[in-house]
Tab-separated table of C-alpha atoms (C1' of nucleotides) in Angstrom:
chain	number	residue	atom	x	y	z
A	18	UNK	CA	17.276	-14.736	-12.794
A	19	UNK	CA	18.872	-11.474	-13.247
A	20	UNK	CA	20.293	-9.467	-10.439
A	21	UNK	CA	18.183	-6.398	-10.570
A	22	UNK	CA	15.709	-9.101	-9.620
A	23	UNK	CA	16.663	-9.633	-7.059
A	24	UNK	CA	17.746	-6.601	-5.881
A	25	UNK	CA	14.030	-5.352	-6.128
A	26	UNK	CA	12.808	-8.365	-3.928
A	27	UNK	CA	14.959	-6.986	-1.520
A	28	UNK	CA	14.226	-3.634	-1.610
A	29	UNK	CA	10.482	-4.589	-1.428
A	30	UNK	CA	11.101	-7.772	1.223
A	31	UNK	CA	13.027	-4.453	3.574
A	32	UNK	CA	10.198	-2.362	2.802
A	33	UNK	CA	7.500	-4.730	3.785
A	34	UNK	CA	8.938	-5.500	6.671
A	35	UNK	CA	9.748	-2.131	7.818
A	36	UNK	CA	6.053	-0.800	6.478
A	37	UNK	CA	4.623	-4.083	8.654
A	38	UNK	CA	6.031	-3.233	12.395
A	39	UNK	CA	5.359	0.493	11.311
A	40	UNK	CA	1.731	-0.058	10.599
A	41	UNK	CA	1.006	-1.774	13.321
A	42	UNK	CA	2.043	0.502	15.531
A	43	UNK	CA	0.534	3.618	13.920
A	44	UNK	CA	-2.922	1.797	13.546
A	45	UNK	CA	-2.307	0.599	17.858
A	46	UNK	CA	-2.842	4.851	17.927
A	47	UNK	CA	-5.757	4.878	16.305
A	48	UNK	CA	-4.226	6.340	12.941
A	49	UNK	CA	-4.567	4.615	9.415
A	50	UNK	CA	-0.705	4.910	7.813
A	51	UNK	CA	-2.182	7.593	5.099
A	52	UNK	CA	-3.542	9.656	8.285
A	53	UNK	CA	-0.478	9.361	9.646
A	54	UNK	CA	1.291	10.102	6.710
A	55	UNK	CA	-0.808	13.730	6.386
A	56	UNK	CA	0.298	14.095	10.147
A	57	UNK	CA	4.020	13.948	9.996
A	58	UNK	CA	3.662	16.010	6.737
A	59	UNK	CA	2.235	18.909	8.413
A	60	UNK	CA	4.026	18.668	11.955
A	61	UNK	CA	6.115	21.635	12.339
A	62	UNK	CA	4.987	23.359	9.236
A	63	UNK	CA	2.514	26.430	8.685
A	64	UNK	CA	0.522	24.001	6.603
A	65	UNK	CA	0.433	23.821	3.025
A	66	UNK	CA	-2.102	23.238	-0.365
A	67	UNK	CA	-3.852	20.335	-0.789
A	68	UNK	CA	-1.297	19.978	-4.066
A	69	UNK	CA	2.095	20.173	-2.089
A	70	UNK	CA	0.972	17.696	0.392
A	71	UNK	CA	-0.319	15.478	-2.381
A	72	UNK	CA	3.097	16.031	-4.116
A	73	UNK	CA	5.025	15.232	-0.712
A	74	UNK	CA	2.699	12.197	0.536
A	75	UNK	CA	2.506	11.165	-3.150
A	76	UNK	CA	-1.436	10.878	-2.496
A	77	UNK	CA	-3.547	11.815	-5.325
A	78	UNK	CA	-5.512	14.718	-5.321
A	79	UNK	CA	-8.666	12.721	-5.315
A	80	UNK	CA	-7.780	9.943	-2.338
A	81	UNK	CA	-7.030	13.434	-0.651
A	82	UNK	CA	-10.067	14.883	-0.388
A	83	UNK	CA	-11.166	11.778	1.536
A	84	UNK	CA	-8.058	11.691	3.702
A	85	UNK	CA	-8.219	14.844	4.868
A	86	UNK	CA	-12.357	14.918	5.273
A	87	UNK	CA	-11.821	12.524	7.715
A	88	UNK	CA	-9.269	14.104	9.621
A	89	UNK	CA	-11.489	17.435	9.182
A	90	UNK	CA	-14.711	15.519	11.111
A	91	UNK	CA	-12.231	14.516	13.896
A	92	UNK	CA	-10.431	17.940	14.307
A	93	UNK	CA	-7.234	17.443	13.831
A	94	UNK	CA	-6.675	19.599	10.675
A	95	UNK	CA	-8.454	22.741	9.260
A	96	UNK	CA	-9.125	24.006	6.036
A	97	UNK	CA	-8.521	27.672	5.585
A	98	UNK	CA	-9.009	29.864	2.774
A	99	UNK	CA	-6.427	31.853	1.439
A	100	UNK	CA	-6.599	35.293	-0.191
A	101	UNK	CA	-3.632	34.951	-2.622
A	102	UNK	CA	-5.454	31.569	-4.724
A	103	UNK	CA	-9.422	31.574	-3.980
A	104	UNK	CA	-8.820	28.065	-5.952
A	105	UNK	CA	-6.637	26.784	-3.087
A	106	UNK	CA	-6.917	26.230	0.921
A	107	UNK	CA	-4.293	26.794	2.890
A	108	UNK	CA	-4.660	22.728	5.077
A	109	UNK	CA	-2.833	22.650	8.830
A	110	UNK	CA	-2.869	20.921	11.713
A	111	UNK	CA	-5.519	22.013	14.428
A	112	UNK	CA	-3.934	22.984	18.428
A	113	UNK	CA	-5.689	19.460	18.979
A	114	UNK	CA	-4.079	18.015	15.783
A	115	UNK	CA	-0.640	19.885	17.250
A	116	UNK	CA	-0.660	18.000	20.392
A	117	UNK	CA	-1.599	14.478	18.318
A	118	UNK	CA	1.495	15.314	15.968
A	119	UNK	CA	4.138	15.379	18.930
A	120	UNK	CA	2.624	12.916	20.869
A	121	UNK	CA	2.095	9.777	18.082
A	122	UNK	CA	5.263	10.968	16.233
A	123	UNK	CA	7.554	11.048	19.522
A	124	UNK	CA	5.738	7.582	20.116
A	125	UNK	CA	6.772	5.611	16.765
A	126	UNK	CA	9.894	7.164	16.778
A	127	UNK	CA	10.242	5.593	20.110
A	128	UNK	CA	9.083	2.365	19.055
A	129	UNK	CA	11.250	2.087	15.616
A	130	UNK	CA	14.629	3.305	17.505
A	131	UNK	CA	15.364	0.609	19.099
A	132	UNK	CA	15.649	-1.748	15.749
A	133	UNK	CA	18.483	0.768	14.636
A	134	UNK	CA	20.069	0.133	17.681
A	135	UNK	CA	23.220	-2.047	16.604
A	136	UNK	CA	23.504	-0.194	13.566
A	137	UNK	CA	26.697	2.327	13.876
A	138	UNK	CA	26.202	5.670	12.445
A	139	UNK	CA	28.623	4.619	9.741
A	140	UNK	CA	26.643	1.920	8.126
A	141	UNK	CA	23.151	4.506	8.575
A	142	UNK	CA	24.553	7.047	6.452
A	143	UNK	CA	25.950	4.152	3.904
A	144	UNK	CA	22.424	2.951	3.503
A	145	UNK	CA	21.067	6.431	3.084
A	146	UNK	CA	22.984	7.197	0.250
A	147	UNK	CA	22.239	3.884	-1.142
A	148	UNK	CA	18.750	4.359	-1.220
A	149	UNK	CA	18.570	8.159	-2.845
A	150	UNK	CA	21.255	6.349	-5.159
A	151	UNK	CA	18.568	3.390	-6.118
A	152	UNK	CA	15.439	6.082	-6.265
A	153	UNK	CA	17.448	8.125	-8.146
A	154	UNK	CA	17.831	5.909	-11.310
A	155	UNK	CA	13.573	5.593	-10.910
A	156	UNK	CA	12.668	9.319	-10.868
A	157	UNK	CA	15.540	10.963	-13.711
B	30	UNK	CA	16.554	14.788	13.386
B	31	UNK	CA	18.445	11.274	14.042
B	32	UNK	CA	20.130	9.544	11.544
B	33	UNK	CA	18.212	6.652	11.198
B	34	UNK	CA	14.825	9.172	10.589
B	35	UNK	CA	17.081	10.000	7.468
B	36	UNK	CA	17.764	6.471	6.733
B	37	UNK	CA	13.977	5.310	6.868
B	38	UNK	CA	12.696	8.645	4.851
B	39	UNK	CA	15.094	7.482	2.030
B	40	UNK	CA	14.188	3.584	2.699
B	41	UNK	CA	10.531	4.702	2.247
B	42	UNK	CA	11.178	7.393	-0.780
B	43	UNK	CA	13.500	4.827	-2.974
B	44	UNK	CA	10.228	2.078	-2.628
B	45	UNK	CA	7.790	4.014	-3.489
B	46	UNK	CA	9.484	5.457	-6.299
B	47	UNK	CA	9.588	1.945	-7.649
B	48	UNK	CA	6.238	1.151	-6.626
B	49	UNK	CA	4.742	3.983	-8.354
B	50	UNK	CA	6.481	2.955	-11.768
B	51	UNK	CA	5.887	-0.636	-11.047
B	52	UNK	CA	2.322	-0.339	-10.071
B	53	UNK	CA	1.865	2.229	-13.326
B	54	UNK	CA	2.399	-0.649	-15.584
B	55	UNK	CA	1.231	-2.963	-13.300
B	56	UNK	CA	-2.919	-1.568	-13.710
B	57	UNK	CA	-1.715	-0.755	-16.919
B	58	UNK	CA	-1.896	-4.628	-17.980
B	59	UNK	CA	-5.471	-4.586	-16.175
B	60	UNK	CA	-4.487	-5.691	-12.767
B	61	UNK	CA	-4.042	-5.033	-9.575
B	62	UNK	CA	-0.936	-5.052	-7.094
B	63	UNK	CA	-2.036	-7.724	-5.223
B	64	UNK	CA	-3.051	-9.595	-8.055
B	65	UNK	CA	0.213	-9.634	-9.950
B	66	UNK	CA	1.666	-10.230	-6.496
B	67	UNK	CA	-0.342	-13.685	-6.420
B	68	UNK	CA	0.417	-14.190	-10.423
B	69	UNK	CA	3.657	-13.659	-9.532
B	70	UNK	CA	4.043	-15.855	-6.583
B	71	UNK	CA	2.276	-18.748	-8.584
B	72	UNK	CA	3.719	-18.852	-11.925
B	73	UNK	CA	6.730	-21.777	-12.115
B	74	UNK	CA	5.134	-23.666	-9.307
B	75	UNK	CA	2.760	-26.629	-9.046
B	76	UNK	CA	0.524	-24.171	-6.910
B	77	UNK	CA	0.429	-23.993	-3.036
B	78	UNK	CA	-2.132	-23.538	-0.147
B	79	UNK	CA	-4.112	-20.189	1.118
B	80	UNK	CA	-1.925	-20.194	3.848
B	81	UNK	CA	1.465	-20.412	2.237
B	82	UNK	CA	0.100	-17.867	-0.528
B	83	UNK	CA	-0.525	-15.235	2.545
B	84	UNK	CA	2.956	-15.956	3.851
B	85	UNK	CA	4.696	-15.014	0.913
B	86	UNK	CA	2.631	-12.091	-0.099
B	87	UNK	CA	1.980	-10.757	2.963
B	88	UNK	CA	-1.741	-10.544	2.373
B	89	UNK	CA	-3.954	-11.882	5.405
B	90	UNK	CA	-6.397	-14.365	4.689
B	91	UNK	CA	-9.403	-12.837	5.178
B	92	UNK	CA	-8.128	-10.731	2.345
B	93	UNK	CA	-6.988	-13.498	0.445
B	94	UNK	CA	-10.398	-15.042	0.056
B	95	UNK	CA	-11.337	-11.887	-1.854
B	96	UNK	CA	-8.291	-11.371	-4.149
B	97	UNK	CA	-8.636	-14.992	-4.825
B	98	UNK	CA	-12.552	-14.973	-5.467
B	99	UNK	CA	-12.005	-12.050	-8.072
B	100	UNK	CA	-8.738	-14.020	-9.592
B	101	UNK	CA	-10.899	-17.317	-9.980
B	102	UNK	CA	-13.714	-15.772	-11.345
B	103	UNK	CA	-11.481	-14.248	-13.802
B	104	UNK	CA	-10.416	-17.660	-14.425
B	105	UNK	CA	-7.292	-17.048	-13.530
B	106	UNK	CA	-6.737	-19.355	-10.856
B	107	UNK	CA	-7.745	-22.443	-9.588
B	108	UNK	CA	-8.286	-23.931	-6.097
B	109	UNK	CA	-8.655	-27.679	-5.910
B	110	UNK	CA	-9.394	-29.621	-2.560
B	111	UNK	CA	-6.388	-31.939	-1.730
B	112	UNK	CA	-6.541	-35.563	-0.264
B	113	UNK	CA	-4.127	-34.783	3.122
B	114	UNK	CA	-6.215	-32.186	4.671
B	115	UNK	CA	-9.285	-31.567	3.316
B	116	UNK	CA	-9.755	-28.360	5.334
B	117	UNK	CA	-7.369	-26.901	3.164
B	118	UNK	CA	-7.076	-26.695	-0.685
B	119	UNK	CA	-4.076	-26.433	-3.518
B	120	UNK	CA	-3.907	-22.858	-5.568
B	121	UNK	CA	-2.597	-22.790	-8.635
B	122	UNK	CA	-2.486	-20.764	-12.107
B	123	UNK	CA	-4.928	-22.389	-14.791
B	124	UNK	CA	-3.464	-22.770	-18.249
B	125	UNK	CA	-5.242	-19.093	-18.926
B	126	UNK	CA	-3.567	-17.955	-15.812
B	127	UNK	CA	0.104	-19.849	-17.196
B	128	UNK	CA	-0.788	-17.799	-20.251
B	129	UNK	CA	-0.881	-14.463	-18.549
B	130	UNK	CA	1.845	-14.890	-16.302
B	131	UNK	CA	4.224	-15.338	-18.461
B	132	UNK	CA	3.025	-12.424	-20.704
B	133	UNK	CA	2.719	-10.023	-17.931
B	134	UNK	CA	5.865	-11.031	-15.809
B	135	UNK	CA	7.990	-11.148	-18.976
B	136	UNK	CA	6.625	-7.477	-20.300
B	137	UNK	CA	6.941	-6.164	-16.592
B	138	UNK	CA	10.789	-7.237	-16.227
B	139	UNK	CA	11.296	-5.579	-19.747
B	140	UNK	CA	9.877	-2.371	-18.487
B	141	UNK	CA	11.654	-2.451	-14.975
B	142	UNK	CA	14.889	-3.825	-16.660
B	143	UNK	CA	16.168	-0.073	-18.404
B	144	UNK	CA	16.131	1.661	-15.148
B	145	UNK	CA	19.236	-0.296	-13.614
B	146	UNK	CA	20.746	-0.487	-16.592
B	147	UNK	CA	23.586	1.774	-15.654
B	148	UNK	CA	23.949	-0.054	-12.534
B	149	UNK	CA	26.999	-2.615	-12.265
B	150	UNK	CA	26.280	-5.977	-11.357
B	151	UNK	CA	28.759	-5.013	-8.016
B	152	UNK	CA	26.763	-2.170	-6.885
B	153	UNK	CA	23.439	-4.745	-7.053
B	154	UNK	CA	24.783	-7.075	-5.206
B	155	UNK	CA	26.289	-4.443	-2.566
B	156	UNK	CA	22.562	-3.342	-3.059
B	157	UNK	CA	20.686	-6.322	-2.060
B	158	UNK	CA	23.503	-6.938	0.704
B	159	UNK	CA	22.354	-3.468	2.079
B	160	UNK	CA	18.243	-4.235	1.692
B	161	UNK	CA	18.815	-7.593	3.704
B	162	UNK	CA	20.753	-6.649	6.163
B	163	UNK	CA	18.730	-3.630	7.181
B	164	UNK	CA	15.486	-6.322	6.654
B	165	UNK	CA	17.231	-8.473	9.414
B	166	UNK	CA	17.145	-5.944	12.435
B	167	UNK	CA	13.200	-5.816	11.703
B	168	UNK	CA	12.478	-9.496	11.769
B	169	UNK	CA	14.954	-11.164	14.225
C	19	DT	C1'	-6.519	27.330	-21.513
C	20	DA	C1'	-4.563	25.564	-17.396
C	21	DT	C1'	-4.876	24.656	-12.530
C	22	DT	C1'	-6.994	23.714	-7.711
C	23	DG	C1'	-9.708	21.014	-5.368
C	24	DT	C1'	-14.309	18.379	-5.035
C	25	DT	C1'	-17.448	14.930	-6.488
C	26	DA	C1'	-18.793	10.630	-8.490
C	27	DT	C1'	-17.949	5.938	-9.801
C	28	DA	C1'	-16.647	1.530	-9.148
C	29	DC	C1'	-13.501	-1.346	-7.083
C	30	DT	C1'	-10.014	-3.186	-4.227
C	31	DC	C1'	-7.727	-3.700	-0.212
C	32	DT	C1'	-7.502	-3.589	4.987
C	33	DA	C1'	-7.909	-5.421	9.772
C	34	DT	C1'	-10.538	-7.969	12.734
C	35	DA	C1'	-13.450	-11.302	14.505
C	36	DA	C1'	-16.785	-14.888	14.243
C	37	DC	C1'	-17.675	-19.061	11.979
C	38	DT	C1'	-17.439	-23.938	9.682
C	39	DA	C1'	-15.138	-27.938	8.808
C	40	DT	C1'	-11.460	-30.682	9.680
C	41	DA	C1'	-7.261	-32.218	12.200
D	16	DT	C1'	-7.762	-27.486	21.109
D	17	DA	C1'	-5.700	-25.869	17.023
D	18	DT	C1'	-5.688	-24.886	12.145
D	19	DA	C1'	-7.412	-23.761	7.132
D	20	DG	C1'	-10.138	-21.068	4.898
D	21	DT	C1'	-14.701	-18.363	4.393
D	22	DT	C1'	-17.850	-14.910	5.722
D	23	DA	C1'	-19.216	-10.671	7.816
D	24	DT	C1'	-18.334	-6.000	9.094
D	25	DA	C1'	-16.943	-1.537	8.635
D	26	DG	C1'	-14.001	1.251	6.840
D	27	DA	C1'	-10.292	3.229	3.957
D	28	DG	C1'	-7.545	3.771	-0.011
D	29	DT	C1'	-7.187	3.538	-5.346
D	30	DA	C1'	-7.450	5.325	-10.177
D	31	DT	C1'	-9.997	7.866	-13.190
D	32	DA	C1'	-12.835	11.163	-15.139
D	33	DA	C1'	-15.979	14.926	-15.009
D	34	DC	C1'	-16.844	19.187	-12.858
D	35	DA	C1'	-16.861	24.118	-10.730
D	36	DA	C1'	-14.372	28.004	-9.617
D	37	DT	C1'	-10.565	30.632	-10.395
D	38	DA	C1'	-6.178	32.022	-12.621
DNA sequence: TATTGTTATACTCTATAACTATA
DNA sequence: TATAGTTATAGAGTATAACAATA
């Protein structure tokens, strides 16, 4: 066995297990993770094309339409047109998607804190620039 | 922003860099995710139970069934009943499924090999280190 | 011609719970 | 009572291609 091996099991074992507390929590709120995913994106933003956030969610353009029809139906984003691209809406967060934003995303980041805990500030930043080092050699 | 939002964002943006590569080729070679995750899991062993299957791949059982159903019908897979408990039965690859595991695991290592090429075999290890150590403070 | 987003297709996965057979 | 696996339910995400409107 070669060592990248196993330094992709890793990387997908600390995913996994990371992706597994974090879904369970975001689907206890009523929230699938690629809702939640579309949520976070546009918290704090003025909203954006249905390309960027497909660029920064790295959901495709078709899948997106779905995501955010559902979202649409429950009000929690709107679709506005904009006069600049009459190809393109301009997709944000409703005042009731607003107050959904700060209140789930204040709650997970409440519930994942705590397993950081022990970890000194140090060893976060270490890990950080291990990772971007690792994703770098998959995306130049 | 804390630091270990930073540390998760990058956790999160290094996987699914791989995954999207990975799962490229992956459907590429005509299957799913979670089937090469089961091909994967069974090839170079005598076969094991639903329930050990789900543990390692992280895919509940009432999923399983389905994954399973599509693999077998495929011919892919086997499931045989077992004398000890005959609630339960043994799966394992069928000399088609030997056949294609070894193709597809052996072209999918070739394709994922040339992107840590550059990387010394210290910085994997230090790698891995990092991946399981973070993996610890979300399942203990 | 190229791009934005929608629609259509066909599947695959997902969580959850109820169920059957066996232990 | 507990466990192994299937079935049922209801939805959601996936890739892909074809399409309309606009640039």
């Amino acid at each position: 066995m070669e060592n990248f091996q196993v330094t992709i099991r890793e990387l997908v074992r600390c995913y996994q297990a990371f992706e597994q507390l974090s879904n369970r929590h975001i689907r206890a709120m009523d929230l699938t993770p690629a809702q939640f995913d579309i949520i976070a994106t546009l918290g704090n933003t003025q909203g954006m094309s249905c390309r960027e956030l497909g660029e920064k969610t790295l959901i495709t353009k078709g899948t997106l339409t779905g995501v955010l029809d559902r979202l649409e139906t429950r009000g929690i984003i709107n679709r506005e047109t904009i006069s600049e691209d009459r190809r393109s809406f301009r997709v944000y967060l409703s005042p009731k998607g607003e107050v959904l934003f700060e209140n789930t995303f204040t709650r997970h980041l409440e519930y994942i804190r705590p397993f950081f805990s022990d970890l000194p500030e140090q060893k976060l930043v270490e890990m950080t620039n291990t990772f971007a080092e690792l994703r770098s050699k998959f995306q130049d």
